[in-house]
PDB file of C-alpha atoms in Angstrom:
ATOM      1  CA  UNK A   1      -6.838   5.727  -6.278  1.00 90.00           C
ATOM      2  CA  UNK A   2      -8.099   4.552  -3.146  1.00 95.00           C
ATOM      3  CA  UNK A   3      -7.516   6.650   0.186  1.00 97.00           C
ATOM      4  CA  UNK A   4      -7.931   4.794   3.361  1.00 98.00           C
ATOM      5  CA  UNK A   5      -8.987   7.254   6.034  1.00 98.00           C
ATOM      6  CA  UNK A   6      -8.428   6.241   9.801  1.00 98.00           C
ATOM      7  CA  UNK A   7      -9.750   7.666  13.146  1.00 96.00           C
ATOM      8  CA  UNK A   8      -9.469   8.942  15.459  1.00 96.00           C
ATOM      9  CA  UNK A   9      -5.908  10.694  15.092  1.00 97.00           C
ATOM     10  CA  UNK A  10      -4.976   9.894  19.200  1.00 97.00           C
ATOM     11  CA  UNK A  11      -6.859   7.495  21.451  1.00 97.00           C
ATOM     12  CA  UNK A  12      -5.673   7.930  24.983  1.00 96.00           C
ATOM     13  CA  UNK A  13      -6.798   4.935  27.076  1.00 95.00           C
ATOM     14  CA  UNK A  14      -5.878   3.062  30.025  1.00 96.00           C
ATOM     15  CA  UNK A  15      -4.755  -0.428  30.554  1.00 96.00           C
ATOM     16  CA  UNK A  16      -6.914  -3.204  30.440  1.00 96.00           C
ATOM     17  CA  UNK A  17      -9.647  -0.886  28.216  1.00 96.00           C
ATOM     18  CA  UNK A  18     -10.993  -2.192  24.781  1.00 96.00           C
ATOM     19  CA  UNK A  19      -9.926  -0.102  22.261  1.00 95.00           C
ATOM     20  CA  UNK A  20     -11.885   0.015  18.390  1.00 97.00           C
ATOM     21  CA  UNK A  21      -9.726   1.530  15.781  1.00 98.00           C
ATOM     22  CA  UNK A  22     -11.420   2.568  12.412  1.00 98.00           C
ATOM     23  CA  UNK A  23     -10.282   2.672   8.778  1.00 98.00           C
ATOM     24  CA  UNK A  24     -12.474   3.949   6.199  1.00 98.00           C
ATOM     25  CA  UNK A  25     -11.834   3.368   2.419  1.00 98.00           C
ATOM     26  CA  UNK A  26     -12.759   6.036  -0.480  1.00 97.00           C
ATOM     27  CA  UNK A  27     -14.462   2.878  -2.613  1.00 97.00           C
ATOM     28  CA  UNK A  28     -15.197  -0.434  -1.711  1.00 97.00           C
ATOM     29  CA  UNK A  29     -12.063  -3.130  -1.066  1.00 96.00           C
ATOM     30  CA  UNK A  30     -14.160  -5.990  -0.261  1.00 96.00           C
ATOM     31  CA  UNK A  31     -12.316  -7.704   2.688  1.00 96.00           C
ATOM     32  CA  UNK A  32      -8.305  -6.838   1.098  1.00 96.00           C
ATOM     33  CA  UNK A  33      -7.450  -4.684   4.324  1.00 97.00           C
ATOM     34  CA  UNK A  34      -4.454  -5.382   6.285  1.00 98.00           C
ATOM     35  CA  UNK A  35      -3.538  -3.557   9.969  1.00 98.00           C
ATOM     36  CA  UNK A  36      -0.129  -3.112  11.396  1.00 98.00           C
ATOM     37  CA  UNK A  37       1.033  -2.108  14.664  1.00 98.00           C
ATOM     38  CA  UNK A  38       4.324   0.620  15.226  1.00 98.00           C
ATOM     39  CA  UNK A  39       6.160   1.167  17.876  1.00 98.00           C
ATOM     40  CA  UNK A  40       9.010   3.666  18.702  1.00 95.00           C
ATOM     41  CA  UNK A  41      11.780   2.750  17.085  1.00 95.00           C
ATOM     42  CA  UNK A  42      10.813  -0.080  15.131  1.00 98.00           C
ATOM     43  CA  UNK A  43       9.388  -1.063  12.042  1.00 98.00           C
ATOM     44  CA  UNK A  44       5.841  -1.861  11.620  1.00 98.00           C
ATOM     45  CA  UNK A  45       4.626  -5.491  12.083  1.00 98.00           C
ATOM     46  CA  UNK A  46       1.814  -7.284  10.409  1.00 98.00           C
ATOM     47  CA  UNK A  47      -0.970  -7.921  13.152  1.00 98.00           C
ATOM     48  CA  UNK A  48      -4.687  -9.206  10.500  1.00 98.00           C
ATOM     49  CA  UNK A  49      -4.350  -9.822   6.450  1.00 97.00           C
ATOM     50  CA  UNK A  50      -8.052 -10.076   4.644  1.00 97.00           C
ATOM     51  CA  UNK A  51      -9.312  -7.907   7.034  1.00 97.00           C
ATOM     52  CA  UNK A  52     -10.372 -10.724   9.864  1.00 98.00           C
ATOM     53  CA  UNK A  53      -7.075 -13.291   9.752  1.00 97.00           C
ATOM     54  CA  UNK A  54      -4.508 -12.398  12.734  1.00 98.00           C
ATOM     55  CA  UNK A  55      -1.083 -13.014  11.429  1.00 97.00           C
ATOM     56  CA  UNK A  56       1.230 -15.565  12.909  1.00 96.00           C
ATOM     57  CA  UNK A  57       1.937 -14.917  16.616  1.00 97.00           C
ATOM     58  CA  UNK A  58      -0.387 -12.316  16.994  1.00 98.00           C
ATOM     59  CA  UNK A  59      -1.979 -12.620  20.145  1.00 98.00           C
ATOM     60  CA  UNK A  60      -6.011 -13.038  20.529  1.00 98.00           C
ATOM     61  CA  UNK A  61      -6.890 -10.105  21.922  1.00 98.00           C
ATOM     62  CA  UNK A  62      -6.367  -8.558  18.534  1.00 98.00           C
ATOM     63  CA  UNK A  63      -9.098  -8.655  15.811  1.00 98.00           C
ATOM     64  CA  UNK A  64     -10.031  -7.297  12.736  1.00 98.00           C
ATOM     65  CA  UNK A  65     -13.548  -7.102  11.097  1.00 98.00           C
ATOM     66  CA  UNK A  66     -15.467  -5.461   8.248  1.00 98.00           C
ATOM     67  CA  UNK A  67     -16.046  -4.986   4.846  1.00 97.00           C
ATOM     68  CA  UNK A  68     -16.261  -2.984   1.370  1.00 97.00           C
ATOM     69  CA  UNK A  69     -15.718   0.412   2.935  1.00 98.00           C
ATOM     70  CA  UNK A  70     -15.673   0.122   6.754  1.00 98.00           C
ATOM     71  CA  UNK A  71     -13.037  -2.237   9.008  1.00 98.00           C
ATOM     72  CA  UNK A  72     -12.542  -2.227  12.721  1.00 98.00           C
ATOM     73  CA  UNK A  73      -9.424  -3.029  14.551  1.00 98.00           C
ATOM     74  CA  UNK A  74      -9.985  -4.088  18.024  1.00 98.00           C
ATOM     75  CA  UNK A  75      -8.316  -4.443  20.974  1.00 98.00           C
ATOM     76  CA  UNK A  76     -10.231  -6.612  23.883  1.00 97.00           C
ATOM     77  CA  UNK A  77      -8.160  -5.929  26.630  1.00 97.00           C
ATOM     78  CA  UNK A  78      -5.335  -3.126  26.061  1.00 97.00           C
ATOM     79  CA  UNK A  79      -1.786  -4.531  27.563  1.00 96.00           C
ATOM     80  CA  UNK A  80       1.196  -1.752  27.863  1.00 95.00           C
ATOM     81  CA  UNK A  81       2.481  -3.332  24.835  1.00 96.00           C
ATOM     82  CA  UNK A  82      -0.107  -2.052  23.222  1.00 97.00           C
ATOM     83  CA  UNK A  83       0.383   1.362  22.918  1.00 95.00           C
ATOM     84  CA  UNK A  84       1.555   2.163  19.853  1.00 98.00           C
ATOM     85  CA  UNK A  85       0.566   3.220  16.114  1.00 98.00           C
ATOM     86  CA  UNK A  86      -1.532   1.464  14.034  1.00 98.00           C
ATOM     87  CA  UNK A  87      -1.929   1.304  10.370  1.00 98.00           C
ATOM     88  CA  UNK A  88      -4.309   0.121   7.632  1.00 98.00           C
ATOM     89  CA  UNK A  89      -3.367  -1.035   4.299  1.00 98.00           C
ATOM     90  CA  UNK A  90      -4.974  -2.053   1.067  1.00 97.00           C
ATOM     91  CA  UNK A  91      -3.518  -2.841  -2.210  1.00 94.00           C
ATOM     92  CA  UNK A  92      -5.382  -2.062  -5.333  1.00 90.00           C
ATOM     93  CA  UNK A  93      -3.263  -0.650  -8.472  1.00 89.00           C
ATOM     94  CA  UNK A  94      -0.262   0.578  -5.903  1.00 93.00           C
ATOM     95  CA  UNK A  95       0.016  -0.340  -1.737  1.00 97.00           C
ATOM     96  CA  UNK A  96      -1.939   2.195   0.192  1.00 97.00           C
ATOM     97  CA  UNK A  97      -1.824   3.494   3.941  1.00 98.00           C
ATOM     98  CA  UNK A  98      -3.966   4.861   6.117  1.00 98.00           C
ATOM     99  CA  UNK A  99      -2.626   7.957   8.199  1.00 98.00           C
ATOM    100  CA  UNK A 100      -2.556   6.146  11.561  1.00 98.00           C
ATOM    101  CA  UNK A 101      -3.775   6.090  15.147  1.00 98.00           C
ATOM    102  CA  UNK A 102      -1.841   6.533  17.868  1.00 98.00           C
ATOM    103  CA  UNK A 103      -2.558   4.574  20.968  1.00 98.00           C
ATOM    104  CA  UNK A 104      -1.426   6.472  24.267  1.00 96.00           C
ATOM    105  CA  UNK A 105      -1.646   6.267  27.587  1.00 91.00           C
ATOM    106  CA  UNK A 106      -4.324   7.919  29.620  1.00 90.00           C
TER     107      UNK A 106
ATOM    108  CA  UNK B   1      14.025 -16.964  10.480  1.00 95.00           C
ATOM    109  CA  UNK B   2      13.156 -14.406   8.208  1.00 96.00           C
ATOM    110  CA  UNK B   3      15.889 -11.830   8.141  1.00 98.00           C
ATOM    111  CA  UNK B   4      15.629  -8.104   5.911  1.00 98.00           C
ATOM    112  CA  UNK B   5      18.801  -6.162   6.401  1.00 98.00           C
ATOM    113  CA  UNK B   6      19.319  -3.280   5.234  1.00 98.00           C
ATOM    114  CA  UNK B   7      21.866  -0.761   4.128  1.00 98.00           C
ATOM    115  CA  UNK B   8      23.491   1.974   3.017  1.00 98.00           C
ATOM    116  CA  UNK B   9      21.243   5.579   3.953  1.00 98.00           C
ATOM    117  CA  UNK B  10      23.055   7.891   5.258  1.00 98.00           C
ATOM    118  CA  UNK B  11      23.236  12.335   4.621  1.00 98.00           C
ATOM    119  CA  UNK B  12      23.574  13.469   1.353  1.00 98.00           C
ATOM    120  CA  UNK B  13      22.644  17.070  -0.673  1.00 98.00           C
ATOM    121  CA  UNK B  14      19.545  17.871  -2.674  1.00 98.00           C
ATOM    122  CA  UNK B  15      20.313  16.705  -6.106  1.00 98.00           C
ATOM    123  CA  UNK B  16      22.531  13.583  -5.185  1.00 98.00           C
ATOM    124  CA  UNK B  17      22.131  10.006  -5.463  1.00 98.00           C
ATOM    125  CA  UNK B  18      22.144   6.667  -2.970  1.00 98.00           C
ATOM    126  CA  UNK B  19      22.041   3.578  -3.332  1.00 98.00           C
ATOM    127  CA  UNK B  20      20.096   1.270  -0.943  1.00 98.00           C
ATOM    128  CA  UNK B  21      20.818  -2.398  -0.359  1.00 98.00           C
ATOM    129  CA  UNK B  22      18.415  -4.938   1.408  1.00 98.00           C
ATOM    130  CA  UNK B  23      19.856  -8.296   2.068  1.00 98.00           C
ATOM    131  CA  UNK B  24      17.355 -11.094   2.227  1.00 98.00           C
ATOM    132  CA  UNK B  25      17.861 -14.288   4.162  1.00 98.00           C
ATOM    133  CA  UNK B  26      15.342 -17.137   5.824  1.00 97.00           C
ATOM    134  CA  UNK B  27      12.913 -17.332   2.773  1.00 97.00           C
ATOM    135  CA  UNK B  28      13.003 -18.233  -0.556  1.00 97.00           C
ATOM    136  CA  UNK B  29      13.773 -15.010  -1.904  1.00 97.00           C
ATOM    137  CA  UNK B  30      12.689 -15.859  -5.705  1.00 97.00           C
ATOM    138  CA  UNK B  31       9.567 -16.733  -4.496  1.00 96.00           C
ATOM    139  CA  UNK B  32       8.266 -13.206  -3.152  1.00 97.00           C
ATOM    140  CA  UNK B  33       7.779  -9.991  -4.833  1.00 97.00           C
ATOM    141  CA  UNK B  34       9.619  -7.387  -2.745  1.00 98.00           C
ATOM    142  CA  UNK B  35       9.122  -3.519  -1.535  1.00 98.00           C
ATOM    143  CA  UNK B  36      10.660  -0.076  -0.257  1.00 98.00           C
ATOM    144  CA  UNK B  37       8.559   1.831   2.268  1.00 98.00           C
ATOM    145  CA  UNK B  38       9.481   4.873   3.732  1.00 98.00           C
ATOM    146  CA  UNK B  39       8.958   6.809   6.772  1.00 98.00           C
ATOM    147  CA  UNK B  40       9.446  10.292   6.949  1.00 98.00           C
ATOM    148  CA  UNK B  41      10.366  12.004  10.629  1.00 97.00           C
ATOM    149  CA  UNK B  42       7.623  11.953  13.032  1.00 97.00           C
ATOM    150  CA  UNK B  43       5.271  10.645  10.087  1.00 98.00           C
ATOM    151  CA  UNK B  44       2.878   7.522   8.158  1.00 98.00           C
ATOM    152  CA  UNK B  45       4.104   5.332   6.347  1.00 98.00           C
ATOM    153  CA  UNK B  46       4.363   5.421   2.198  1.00 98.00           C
ATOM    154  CA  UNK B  47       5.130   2.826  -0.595  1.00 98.00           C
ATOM    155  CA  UNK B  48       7.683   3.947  -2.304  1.00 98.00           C
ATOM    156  CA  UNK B  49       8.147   1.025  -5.142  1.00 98.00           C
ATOM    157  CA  UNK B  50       7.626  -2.757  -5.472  1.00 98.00           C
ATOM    158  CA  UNK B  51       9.284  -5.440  -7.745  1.00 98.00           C
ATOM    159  CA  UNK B  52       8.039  -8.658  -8.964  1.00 97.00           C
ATOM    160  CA  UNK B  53       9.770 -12.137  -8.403  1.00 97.00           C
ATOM    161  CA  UNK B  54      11.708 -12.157 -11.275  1.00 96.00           C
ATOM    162  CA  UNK B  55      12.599  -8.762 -11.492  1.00 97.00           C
ATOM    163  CA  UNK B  56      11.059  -8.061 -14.445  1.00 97.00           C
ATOM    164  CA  UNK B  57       8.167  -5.494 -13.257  1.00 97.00           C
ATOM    165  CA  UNK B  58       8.637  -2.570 -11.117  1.00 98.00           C
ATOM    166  CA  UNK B  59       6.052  -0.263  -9.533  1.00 97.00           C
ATOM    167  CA  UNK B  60       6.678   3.212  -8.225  1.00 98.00           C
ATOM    168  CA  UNK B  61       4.777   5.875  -6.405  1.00 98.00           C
ATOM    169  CA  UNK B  62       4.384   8.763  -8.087  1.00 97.00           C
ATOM    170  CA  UNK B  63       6.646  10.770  -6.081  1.00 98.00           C
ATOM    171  CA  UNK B  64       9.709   9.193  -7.203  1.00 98.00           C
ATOM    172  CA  UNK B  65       8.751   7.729 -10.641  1.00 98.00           C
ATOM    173  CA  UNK B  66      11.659   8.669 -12.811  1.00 98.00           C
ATOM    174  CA  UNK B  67      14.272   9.272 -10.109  1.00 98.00           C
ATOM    175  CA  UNK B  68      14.140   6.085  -8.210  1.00 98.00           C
ATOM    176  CA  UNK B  69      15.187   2.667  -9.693  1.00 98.00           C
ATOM    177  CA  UNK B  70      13.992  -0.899  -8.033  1.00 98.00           C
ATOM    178  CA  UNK B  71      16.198  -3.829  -9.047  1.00 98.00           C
ATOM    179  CA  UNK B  72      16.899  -7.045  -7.116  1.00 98.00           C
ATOM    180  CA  UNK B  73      19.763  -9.887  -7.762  1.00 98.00           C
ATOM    181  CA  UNK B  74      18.042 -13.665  -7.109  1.00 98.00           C
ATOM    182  CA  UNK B  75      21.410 -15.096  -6.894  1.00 97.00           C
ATOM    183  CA  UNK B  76      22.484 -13.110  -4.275  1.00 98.00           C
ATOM    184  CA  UNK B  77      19.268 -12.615  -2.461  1.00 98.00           C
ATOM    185  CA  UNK B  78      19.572  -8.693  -2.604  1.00 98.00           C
ATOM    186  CA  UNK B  79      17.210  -5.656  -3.192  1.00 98.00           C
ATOM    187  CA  UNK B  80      18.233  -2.560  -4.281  1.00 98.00           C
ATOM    188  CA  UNK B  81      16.869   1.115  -4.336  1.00 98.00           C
ATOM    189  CA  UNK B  82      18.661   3.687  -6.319  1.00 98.00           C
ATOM    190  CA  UNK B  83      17.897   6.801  -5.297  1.00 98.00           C
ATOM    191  CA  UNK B  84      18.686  10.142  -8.096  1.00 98.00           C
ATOM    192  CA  UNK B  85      17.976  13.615  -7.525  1.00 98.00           C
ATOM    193  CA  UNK B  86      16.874  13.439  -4.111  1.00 98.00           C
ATOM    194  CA  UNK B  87      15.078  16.380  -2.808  1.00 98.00           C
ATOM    195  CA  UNK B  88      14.145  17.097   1.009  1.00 98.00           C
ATOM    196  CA  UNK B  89      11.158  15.529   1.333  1.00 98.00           C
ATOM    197  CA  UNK B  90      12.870  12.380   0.213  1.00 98.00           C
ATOM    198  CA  UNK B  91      14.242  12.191   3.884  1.00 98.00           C
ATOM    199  CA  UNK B  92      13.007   9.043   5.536  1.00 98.00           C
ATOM    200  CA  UNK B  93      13.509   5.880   7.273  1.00 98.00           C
ATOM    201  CA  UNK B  94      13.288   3.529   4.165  1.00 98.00           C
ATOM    202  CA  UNK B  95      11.854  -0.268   4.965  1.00 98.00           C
ATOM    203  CA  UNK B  96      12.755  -3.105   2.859  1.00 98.00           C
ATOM    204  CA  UNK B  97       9.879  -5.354   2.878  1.00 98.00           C
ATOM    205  CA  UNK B  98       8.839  -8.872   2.059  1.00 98.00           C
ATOM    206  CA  UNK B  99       5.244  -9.346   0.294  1.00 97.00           C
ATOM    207  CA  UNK B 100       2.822 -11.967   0.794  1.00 93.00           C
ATOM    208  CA  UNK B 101       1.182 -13.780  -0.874  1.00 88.00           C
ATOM    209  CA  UNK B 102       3.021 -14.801  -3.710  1.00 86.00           C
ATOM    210  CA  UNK B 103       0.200 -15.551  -5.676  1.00 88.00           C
ATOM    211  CA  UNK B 104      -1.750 -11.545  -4.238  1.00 89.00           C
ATOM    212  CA  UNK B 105       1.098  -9.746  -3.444  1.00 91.00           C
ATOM    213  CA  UNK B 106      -0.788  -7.503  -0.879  1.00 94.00           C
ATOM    214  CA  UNK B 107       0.427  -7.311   2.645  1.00 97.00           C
ATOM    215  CA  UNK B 108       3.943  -6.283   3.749  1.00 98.00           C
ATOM    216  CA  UNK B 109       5.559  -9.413   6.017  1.00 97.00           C
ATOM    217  CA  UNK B 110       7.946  -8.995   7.886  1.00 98.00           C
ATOM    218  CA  UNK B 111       9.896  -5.148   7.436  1.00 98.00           C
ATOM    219  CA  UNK B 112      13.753  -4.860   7.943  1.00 98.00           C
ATOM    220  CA  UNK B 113      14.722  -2.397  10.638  1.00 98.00           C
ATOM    221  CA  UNK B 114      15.670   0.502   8.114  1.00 98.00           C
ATOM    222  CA  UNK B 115      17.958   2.437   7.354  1.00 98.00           C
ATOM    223  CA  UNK B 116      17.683   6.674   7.547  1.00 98.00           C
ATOM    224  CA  UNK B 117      18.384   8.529   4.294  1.00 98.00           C
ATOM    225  CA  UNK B 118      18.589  12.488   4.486  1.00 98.00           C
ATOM    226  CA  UNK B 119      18.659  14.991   2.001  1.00 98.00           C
ATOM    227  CA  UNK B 120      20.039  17.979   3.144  1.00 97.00           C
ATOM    228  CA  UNK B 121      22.700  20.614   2.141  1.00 97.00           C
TER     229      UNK B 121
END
């Protein structure tokens, strides 16, 4: 089964920084990554599908990229609703996650 | 809008049995396979199981193959999770969730808010 490893664990970062999140997969899921975006108290929400495509109402400062084994979440220009916890996702026989990476303030 | 809402978590001892309810509203519901996802305290997130359209194929991790059953009613636009011998680490915040594509099946859009099921004596 595939494991989808994310890093770092905790970024702590101030407003108005860029911000590069990275998910690593065990074998190669061509471009099928998703990334999500927690936080407190709510459920995640669905932020880029395929690994590039920002979901509906997902702002532009948000953008995915990579492929087989390496993806990249990134930030351009971190707002305070940013900080929060972000997931990756891939589907191959079951739905996987990544661990997560908190976003904090600095 | 699409609406998840679900229902029915809530304390109960090692060994027991819940039943979870996710009502579905703002979509076509027959269209869309449909998922659980749980949250444990202070943790990720995990798949728990996954249903097809019709009903007819269920997926489960395989933490909770053989205890936990995934059903859904297309006439009444409800999910279900039923949930037998539940152990500790079955304590989570459980997600109903709406897949997409229909045709791939792989992303989770949009979640319901949850609803908190713990096992403990």
């Amino acid at each position: 089964e595939i494991v989808l490893t994310q890093s770092p664990a905790t970024l702590s970062l101030s407003p108005g920084e860029r911000v590069t999140l990275s998910c690593r997969a065990s074998q190669s899921v061509s471009s099928y990554l998703a990334w999500y975006q927690q936080k407190p108290g709510q459920p995640p929400r669905l932020l880029i599908y395929d690994a590039s495509n920002r979901a509906t109402g997902i702002p532009a400062r948000f953008s995915g990229s990579g492929s087989g084994t390496d993806f990249t979440l990134t930030i351009s220009s971190l707002e305070a609703e940013d900080f929060a916890v972000y997931y990756c996702q891939h589907r191959s026989n079951w739905w996987t996650f990544g661990q997560g990476t908190k976003v904090e303030i600095k | 809008e699409v609406q998840l809402l679900e229902s029915g978590g809530g304390l109960v001892q090692p060994g027991g049995s819940l039943r979870l309810s996710c009502a579905a509203s703002g979509f076509t519901f027959t269209t869309y396979a449909m998922s659980w996802v749980r949250q444990a305290p202070g943790k990720g997130l995990e798949w728990v199981s996954t249903i097809s359209q019709d009903g007819a194929t269920p997926y489960y991790a395989d933490s909770v193959k053989g205890r936990f059953t995934i059903s859904r009613d297309n006439s009444k636009n409800t999910l279900w999770l039923q949930m037998n011998s539940l152990r500790a680490e079955d304590t989570a915040v459980y997600y109903c969730a709406k897949l997409v594509t229909p045709s791939t099946s792989r992303w989770f859009d949009p979640w319901g808010q949850g609803t908190l099921v713990t096992v403990s004596s």
